[in-house]
Amino acid sequence: MLELYGIELRSHLLLGTSRYPSPVALTEAVRASRAEVVTVSLRRESSGERAGQGFWSIIRGLQEVRVLPNTAACHSVKEAVTTAHMAREVFGTSWVKLEVIGEDDTLQPDVFGLVEAARVLVADGFQVFPYTTEDLVVADRLLAAGCKVLMPWGAPIGSGRGLNNLFGLKALRAHFPDVPLIVDAGLGVPSHAAQAMELGFDAVLINTAVAEAADPPRMAQAFAQAVEAGRAGRLAGPMEPRDMAVPSTPVIGKAFLG
Amino acid sequence: MRILVNGVWRDTGACDVGSVLQEMGLNEAPVATALNGEFVPVAARPGARLAEGDRLEVLAPMQGG
């Protein structure tokens, strides 16, 4: 089980809801992924189109799925904090995936603003899921600010490049063995998710890799299987890699035929 | 009076946030509001007075990653 702020979840895969080719593809992908948490956002609503209401009815129609609102595209502490408050009212949850973006080419988190915004939101009663880097000191500050979950990036958002800094992610896992760690962003194929789980991460959050696949529901299912396989592999205790070969077939009893 | 609603100028006869939403037909919609960058909760909308040139943001659920 995965426990996030006291909520127990069977699935270790969280799914984003953006960039799908159609609402049908989105709902089928969520079902196929068996995700129990989907990320959502807030954007300007026009009185004519009312796209937001249509989207919200789709999400509410998903069975046994809770939402994790984000503060995507916020570049300042104030923007992120205000957006979080607006999201809490609309979505009726204190969960917030906190994003404070610091750089537009990589969408790298502004970790200074992130820590400050986390401190403000925790004091306001939010349960914060900070989108961060693998930096240990930043992680420590976020935990001190009251975050109970961390979401380190694998690679820049939407890049599909996998786990860019294996050493850093391993160090993060080793330093905070009891903190739920969710690899968020940058995973491109199911093997990336399996690798994150094999490293001992508690969950992964996927969006673009599923939404922009040729067949989103099928890719969602593939990620779900990869997450389960990676987690099972971790729990089974992987062997230590060696530099030299070791015969897997016993040598004792081998016939002398030379 | 003219105010900016979601970045577009709008002539309105409303004098508070609640009335503007009613004018737009969004008073019952799942939306959240911010006036000049400050969050305005549902309960505070009728008391949130508008002034010429104010910036109102009306946000609704949307796809997100």
Short mmCIF file of C-alpha atoms in Angstrom, two decimals:
data_model
loop_
_atom_site.label_atom_id
_atom_site.label_comp_id
_atom_site.label_asym_id
_atom_site.label_seq_id
_atom_site.Cartn_x
_atom_site.Cartn_y
_atom_site.Cartn_z
CA MET A 1 0.00 0.00 0.00
CA LEU A 2 1.03 3.57 -0.65
CA GLU A 3 0.19 6.02 2.13
CA LEU A 4 -0.03 9.72 1.31
CA TYR A 5 -1.08 12.03 4.11
CA GLY A 6 -2.93 9.23 5.86
CA ILE A 7 -4.71 8.03 2.71
CA GLU A 8 -3.96 4.44 1.74
CA LEU A 9 -3.78 3.67 -1.97
CA ARG A 10 -3.35 0.38 -3.76
CA SER A 11 -1.87 1.89 -6.91
CA HIS A 12 1.64 3.31 -6.96
CA LEU A 13 0.97 5.17 -10.19
CA LEU A 14 -0.45 8.69 -10.32
CA LEU A 15 -1.69 9.98 -13.65
CA GLY A 16 -1.89 13.45 -15.16
CA THR A 17 -4.96 14.49 -17.14
CA SER A 18 -3.41 16.84 -19.67
CA ARG A 19 -2.66 16.62 -23.41
CA TYR A 20 -4.89 13.62 -24.23
CA PRO A 21 -6.27 13.49 -27.77
CA SER A 22 -9.85 13.27 -26.47
CA PRO A 23 -11.89 13.01 -23.26
CA VAL A 24 -12.56 9.36 -24.10
CA ALA A 25 -8.84 8.65 -24.36
CA LEU A 26 -8.37 10.31 -20.98
CA THR A 27 -11.04 8.29 -19.18
CA GLU A 28 -9.90 5.03 -20.78
CA ALA A 29 -6.29 5.76 -19.86
CA VAL A 30 -7.21 6.46 -16.24
CA ARG A 31 -9.10 3.17 -16.06
CA ALA A 32 -6.31 1.22 -17.74
CA SER A 33 -3.69 2.73 -15.42
CA ARG A 34 -5.68 1.75 -12.31
CA ALA A 35 -4.51 5.09 -10.89
CA GLU A 36 -6.35 6.27 -7.82
CA VAL A 37 -4.97 9.80 -7.97
CA VAL A 38 -5.12 12.12 -10.98
CA THR A 39 -3.64 15.59 -11.21
CA VAL A 40 -5.79 18.53 -12.29
CA SER A 41 -5.34 22.24 -12.67
CA LEU A 42 -7.19 25.56 -12.87
CA ARG A 43 -7.44 27.80 -15.89
CA ARG A 44 -9.50 30.79 -16.99
CA GLU A 45 -13.16 29.98 -17.63
CA SER A 46 -15.20 31.74 -20.28
CA SER A 47 -18.94 32.13 -19.85
CA GLY A 48 -19.39 30.92 -23.44
CA GLU A 49 -17.37 27.71 -23.71
CA ARG A 50 -17.51 26.50 -20.12
CA ALA A 51 -14.80 23.97 -20.86
CA GLY A 52 -13.96 23.72 -17.19
CA GLN A 53 -17.38 22.46 -16.22
CA GLY A 54 -17.26 19.78 -18.90
CA PHE A 55 -13.84 18.61 -17.77
CA TRP A 56 -14.87 18.58 -14.11
CA SER A 57 -17.89 16.40 -14.84
CA ILE A 58 -15.60 13.90 -16.62
CA ILE A 59 -13.26 13.74 -13.62
CA ARG A 60 -16.12 13.41 -11.16
CA GLY A 61 -17.44 10.55 -13.24
CA LEU A 62 -14.28 8.52 -12.61
CA GLN A 63 -14.89 5.95 -9.90
CA GLU A 64 -12.67 5.85 -6.81
CA VAL A 65 -10.26 8.47 -8.09
CA ARG A 66 -9.17 11.41 -6.00
CA VAL A 67 -7.76 14.60 -7.43
CA LEU A 68 -4.42 16.26 -6.77
CA PRO A 69 -4.68 19.89 -7.93
CA ASN A 70 -1.46 21.50 -9.10
CA THR A 71 -0.14 25.04 -9.26
CA ALA A 72 1.38 24.53 -12.72
CA ALA A 73 2.86 27.54 -14.49
CA CYS A 74 3.10 29.58 -11.29
CA HIS A 75 6.36 31.50 -11.18
CA SER A 76 6.07 33.21 -7.83
CA VAL A 77 5.22 32.30 -4.26
CA LYS A 78 2.19 34.60 -4.30
CA GLU A 79 0.82 33.14 -7.54
CA ALA A 80 1.26 29.59 -6.26
CA VAL A 81 -0.30 30.29 -2.86
CA THR A 82 -3.30 32.09 -4.38
CA THR A 83 -3.80 29.30 -6.93
CA ALA A 84 -3.66 26.70 -4.16
CA HIS A 85 -6.39 28.48 -2.25
CA MET A 86 -8.55 28.71 -5.36
CA ALA A 87 -7.99 25.01 -6.08
CA ARG A 88 -8.90 24.00 -2.54
CA GLU A 89 -12.23 25.73 -2.88
CA VAL A 90 -13.09 24.33 -6.32
CA PHE A 91 -11.82 20.78 -5.85
CA GLY A 92 -12.68 20.40 -2.18
CA THR A 93 -9.31 18.95 -1.17
CA SER A 94 -6.40 20.20 0.91
CA TRP A 95 -3.97 18.26 -1.25
CA VAL A 96 -1.91 20.42 -3.56
CA LYS A 97 0.92 19.56 -5.92
CA LEU A 98 3.03 22.63 -5.42
CA GLU A 99 4.91 23.89 -8.45
CA VAL A 100 6.90 27.11 -8.41
CA ILE A 101 8.67 27.28 -11.73
CA GLY A 102 12.04 28.99 -11.84
CA GLU A 103 13.26 28.56 -15.38
CA ASP A 104 11.25 28.36 -18.59
CA ASP A 105 13.46 26.13 -20.76
CA THR A 106 13.68 23.29 -18.26
CA LEU A 107 10.64 24.17 -16.11
CA GLN A 108 13.02 23.58 -13.24
CA PRO A 109 11.51 24.30 -9.82
CA ASP A 110 12.45 27.54 -8.10
CA VAL A 111 13.42 25.68 -4.96
CA PHE A 112 13.77 28.85 -2.87
CA GLY A 113 10.23 29.94 -3.72
CA LEU A 114 9.06 26.35 -3.33
CA VAL A 115 10.21 26.12 0.28
CA GLU A 116 8.69 29.51 1.10
CA ALA A 117 5.35 28.65 -0.54
CA ALA A 118 5.31 25.24 1.19
CA ARG A 119 5.77 26.91 4.56
CA VAL A 120 2.87 29.30 3.90
CA LEU A 121 0.54 26.59 2.61
CA VAL A 122 1.25 24.13 5.42
CA ALA A 123 0.44 26.90 7.90
CA ASP A 124 -2.82 27.44 5.98
CA GLY A 125 -3.77 23.79 6.45
CA PHE A 126 -2.71 22.37 3.08
CA GLN A 127 -1.17 18.95 2.55
CA VAL A 128 1.63 19.81 0.19
CA PHE A 129 3.20 17.63 -2.51
CA PRO A 130 6.17 19.74 -3.62
CA TYR A 131 7.53 19.27 -7.14
CA THR A 132 11.25 19.53 -6.45
CA THR A 133 14.69 18.46 -7.60
CA GLU A 134 16.73 15.64 -6.07
CA ASP A 135 18.69 18.17 -3.96
CA LEU A 136 19.07 16.80 -0.42
CA VAL A 137 19.23 20.17 1.31
CA VAL A 138 16.09 21.39 -0.41
CA ALA A 139 14.36 18.14 0.52
CA ASP A 140 15.36 18.66 4.13
CA ARG A 141 13.97 22.23 4.08
CA LEU A 142 10.71 21.05 2.54
CA LEU A 143 10.29 18.43 5.24
CA ALA A 144 11.08 21.03 7.89
CA ALA A 145 8.40 23.24 6.33
CA GLY A 146 5.88 20.50 7.02
CA CYS A 147 5.73 18.53 3.75
CA LYS A 148 5.13 14.81 4.34
CA VAL A 149 5.65 13.77 0.71
CA LEU A 150 8.28 14.82 -1.84
CA MET A 151 8.03 14.74 -5.62
CA PRO A 152 11.53 14.86 -7.14
CA TRP A 153 11.81 15.21 -10.89
CA GLY A 154 13.17 12.43 -13.07
CA ALA A 155 13.91 14.83 -15.93
CA PRO A 156 12.39 18.09 -17.19
CA ILE A 157 8.59 18.02 -17.53
CA GLY A 158 7.44 16.48 -20.79
CA SER A 159 10.97 15.54 -21.90
CA GLY A 160 10.56 11.75 -21.67
CA ARG A 161 14.24 11.35 -20.83
CA GLY A 162 13.87 9.12 -17.79
CA LEU A 163 15.95 9.34 -14.63
CA ASN A 164 18.59 11.97 -15.41
CA ASN A 165 20.48 11.83 -12.14
CA LEU A 166 20.54 8.28 -10.83
CA PHE A 167 23.15 9.02 -8.20
CA GLY A 168 21.18 11.99 -6.86
CA LEU A 169 17.91 10.06 -6.78
CA LYS A 170 19.55 7.10 -5.02
CA ALA A 171 21.05 9.46 -2.46
CA LEU A 172 17.64 11.07 -1.89
CA ARG A 173 16.05 7.66 -1.32
CA ALA A 174 18.83 6.63 1.05
CA HIS A 175 18.69 9.87 3.06
CA PHE A 176 14.93 9.82 3.59
CA PRO A 177 14.00 6.13 3.85
CA ASP A 178 10.66 6.81 5.55
CA VAL A 179 9.37 9.72 3.46
CA PRO A 180 7.01 8.88 0.58
CA LEU A 181 8.94 9.86 -2.57
CA ILE A 182 7.14 10.13 -5.89
CA VAL A 183 9.17 10.55 -9.07
CA ASP A 184 7.36 13.23 -11.02
CA ALA A 185 8.11 14.42 -14.51
CA GLY A 186 10.33 13.37 -17.35
CA LEU A 187 9.54 9.66 -17.58
CA GLY A 188 9.02 8.57 -21.16
CA VAL A 189 8.62 4.79 -21.32
CA PRO A 190 7.50 2.08 -18.90
CA SER A 191 11.05 0.93 -18.19
CA HIS A 192 11.78 4.38 -16.69
CA ALA A 193 8.95 3.83 -14.22
CA ALA A 194 10.18 0.33 -13.41
CA GLN A 195 13.65 1.72 -12.80
CA ALA A 196 12.31 4.35 -10.39
CA MET A 197 10.43 1.69 -8.46
CA GLU A 198 13.47 -0.61 -8.43
CA LEU A 199 15.42 2.23 -6.83
CA GLY A 200 12.90 2.18 -4.03
CA PHE A 201 10.71 5.13 -4.89
CA ASP A 202 7.17 4.83 -3.61
CA ALA A 203 5.34 5.90 -6.74
CA VAL A 204 5.61 7.69 -10.06
CA LEU A 205 3.50 10.38 -11.66
CA ILE A 206 3.09 10.10 -15.43
CA ASN A 207 1.32 12.40 -17.86
CA THR A 208 2.84 13.19 -21.25
CA ALA A 209 4.25 9.70 -21.82
CA VAL A 210 0.74 8.28 -21.66
CA ALA A 211 -1.22 11.17 -23.16
CA GLU A 212 1.02 11.52 -26.22
CA ALA A 213 1.41 7.81 -26.88
CA ALA A 214 -0.22 6.55 -30.06
CA ASP A 215 -2.53 4.47 -27.88
CA PRO A 216 -2.88 6.18 -24.48
CA PRO A 217 -4.93 3.47 -22.70
CA ARG A 218 -2.50 0.78 -23.79
CA MET A 219 0.47 2.85 -22.64
CA ALA A 220 -1.30 3.53 -19.34
CA GLN A 221 -1.66 -0.19 -18.81
CA ALA A 222 2.00 -0.72 -19.73
CA PHE A 223 3.08 1.85 -17.13
CA ALA A 224 0.87 0.18 -14.52
CA GLN A 225 2.53 -3.17 -15.21
CA ALA A 226 6.01 -1.59 -15.13
CA VAL A 227 5.30 0.07 -11.79
CA GLU A 228 4.12 -3.21 -10.31
CA ALA A 229 7.08 -5.12 -11.76
CA GLY A 230 9.60 -2.56 -10.52
CA ARG A 231 8.09 -2.50 -7.06
CA ALA A 232 7.97 -6.30 -6.87
CA GLY A 233 11.62 -6.42 -7.95
CA ARG A 234 12.61 -3.97 -5.25
CA LEU A 235 10.72 -5.89 -2.57
CA ALA A 236 12.27 -9.15 -3.76
CA GLY A 237 15.78 -7.81 -3.02
CA PRO A 238 17.85 -7.48 -6.20
CA MET A 239 21.30 -9.07 -6.43
CA GLU A 240 24.41 -6.91 -6.23
CA PRO A 241 25.99 -6.17 -9.64
CA ARG A 242 29.50 -7.58 -10.16
CA ASP A 243 32.27 -6.56 -12.48
CA MET A 244 33.24 -10.10 -13.55
CA ALA A 245 31.28 -13.09 -14.78
CA VAL A 246 30.12 -15.80 -12.37
CA PRO A 247 28.90 -19.02 -13.99
CA SER A 248 25.26 -19.63 -13.29
CA THR A 249 25.59 -23.34 -14.07
CA PRO A 250 27.45 -25.27 -11.32
CA VAL A 251 31.00 -26.23 -12.33
CA ILE A 252 31.24 -29.08 -9.81
CA GLY A 253 30.50 -32.39 -11.48
CA LYS A 254 31.32 -31.14 -14.94
CA ALA A 255 32.59 -33.99 -17.14
CA PHE A 256 36.22 -33.98 -18.24
CA LEU A 257 35.96 -34.27 -22.00
CA GLY A 258 39.06 -32.47 -23.13
CA MET B 1 -17.53 50.54 -15.15
CA ARG B 2 -14.79 48.65 -17.01
CA ILE B 3 -12.91 45.82 -15.40
CA LEU B 4 -10.54 43.16 -16.73
CA VAL B 5 -12.07 39.70 -16.51
CA ASN B 6 -9.59 36.95 -17.35
CA GLY B 7 -7.51 39.47 -19.25
CA VAL B 8 -10.38 40.86 -21.36
CA TRP B 9 -11.98 44.25 -20.77
CA ARG B 10 -15.64 44.01 -19.78
CA ASP B 11 -18.26 46.72 -19.29
CA THR B 12 -20.29 45.81 -16.26
CA GLY B 13 -23.09 47.24 -14.19
CA ALA B 14 -22.13 44.96 -11.30
CA CYS B 15 -20.49 46.46 -8.28
CA ASP B 16 -19.20 43.30 -6.58
CA VAL B 17 -17.63 39.99 -7.58
CA GLY B 18 -20.78 37.97 -6.92
CA SER B 19 -22.82 40.17 -9.25
CA VAL B 20 -20.28 39.95 -12.08
CA LEU B 21 -20.39 36.16 -11.91
CA GLN B 22 -24.19 36.33 -12.04
CA GLU B 23 -23.92 38.61 -15.09
CA MET B 24 -21.64 36.02 -16.72
CA GLY B 25 -23.93 33.14 -15.79
CA LEU B 26 -21.17 31.57 -13.69
CA ASN B 27 -22.55 32.13 -10.19
CA GLU B 28 -23.47 28.45 -9.82
CA ALA B 29 -20.47 27.15 -11.78
CA PRO B 30 -17.48 25.37 -10.19
CA VAL B 31 -15.19 28.39 -10.40
CA ALA B 32 -12.84 30.19 -8.04
CA THR B 33 -12.17 33.91 -8.10
CA ALA B 34 -9.29 36.27 -7.41
CA LEU B 35 -9.56 40.06 -7.41
CA ASN B 36 -6.37 41.98 -8.14
CA GLY B 37 -4.36 38.86 -7.31
CA GLU B 38 -6.10 38.12 -4.00
CA PHE B 39 -8.26 35.02 -3.55
CA VAL B 40 -11.95 35.80 -3.01
CA PRO B 41 -13.76 32.82 -1.43
CA VAL B 42 -17.37 32.11 -2.41
CA ALA B 43 -18.73 33.51 0.84
CA ALA B 44 -16.84 36.78 0.34
CA ARG B 45 -17.93 37.42 -3.26
CA PRO B 46 -20.99 39.59 -2.48
CA GLY B 47 -18.87 41.81 -0.26
CA ALA B 48 -15.93 42.10 -2.67
CA ARG B 49 -16.53 45.58 -4.16
CA LEU B 50 -15.30 46.39 -7.64
CA ALA B 51 -13.55 49.53 -8.80
CA GLU B 52 -12.74 50.83 -12.28
CA GLY B 53 -9.82 48.91 -13.80
CA ASP B 54 -9.93 46.01 -11.34
CA ARG B 55 -8.50 42.66 -12.48
CA LEU B 56 -10.78 39.70 -11.86
CA GLU B 57 -9.68 36.12 -12.50
CA VAL B 58 -12.35 33.43 -12.82
CA LEU B 59 -10.77 29.97 -12.86
CA ALA B 60 -12.33 26.55 -13.46
CA PRO B 61 -11.11 22.94 -13.34
CA MET B 62 -8.83 22.10 -16.23
CA GLN B 63 -6.52 19.32 -17.38
CA GLY B 64 -3.23 19.25 -15.49
CA GLY B 65 -0.10 17.18 -15.11
#
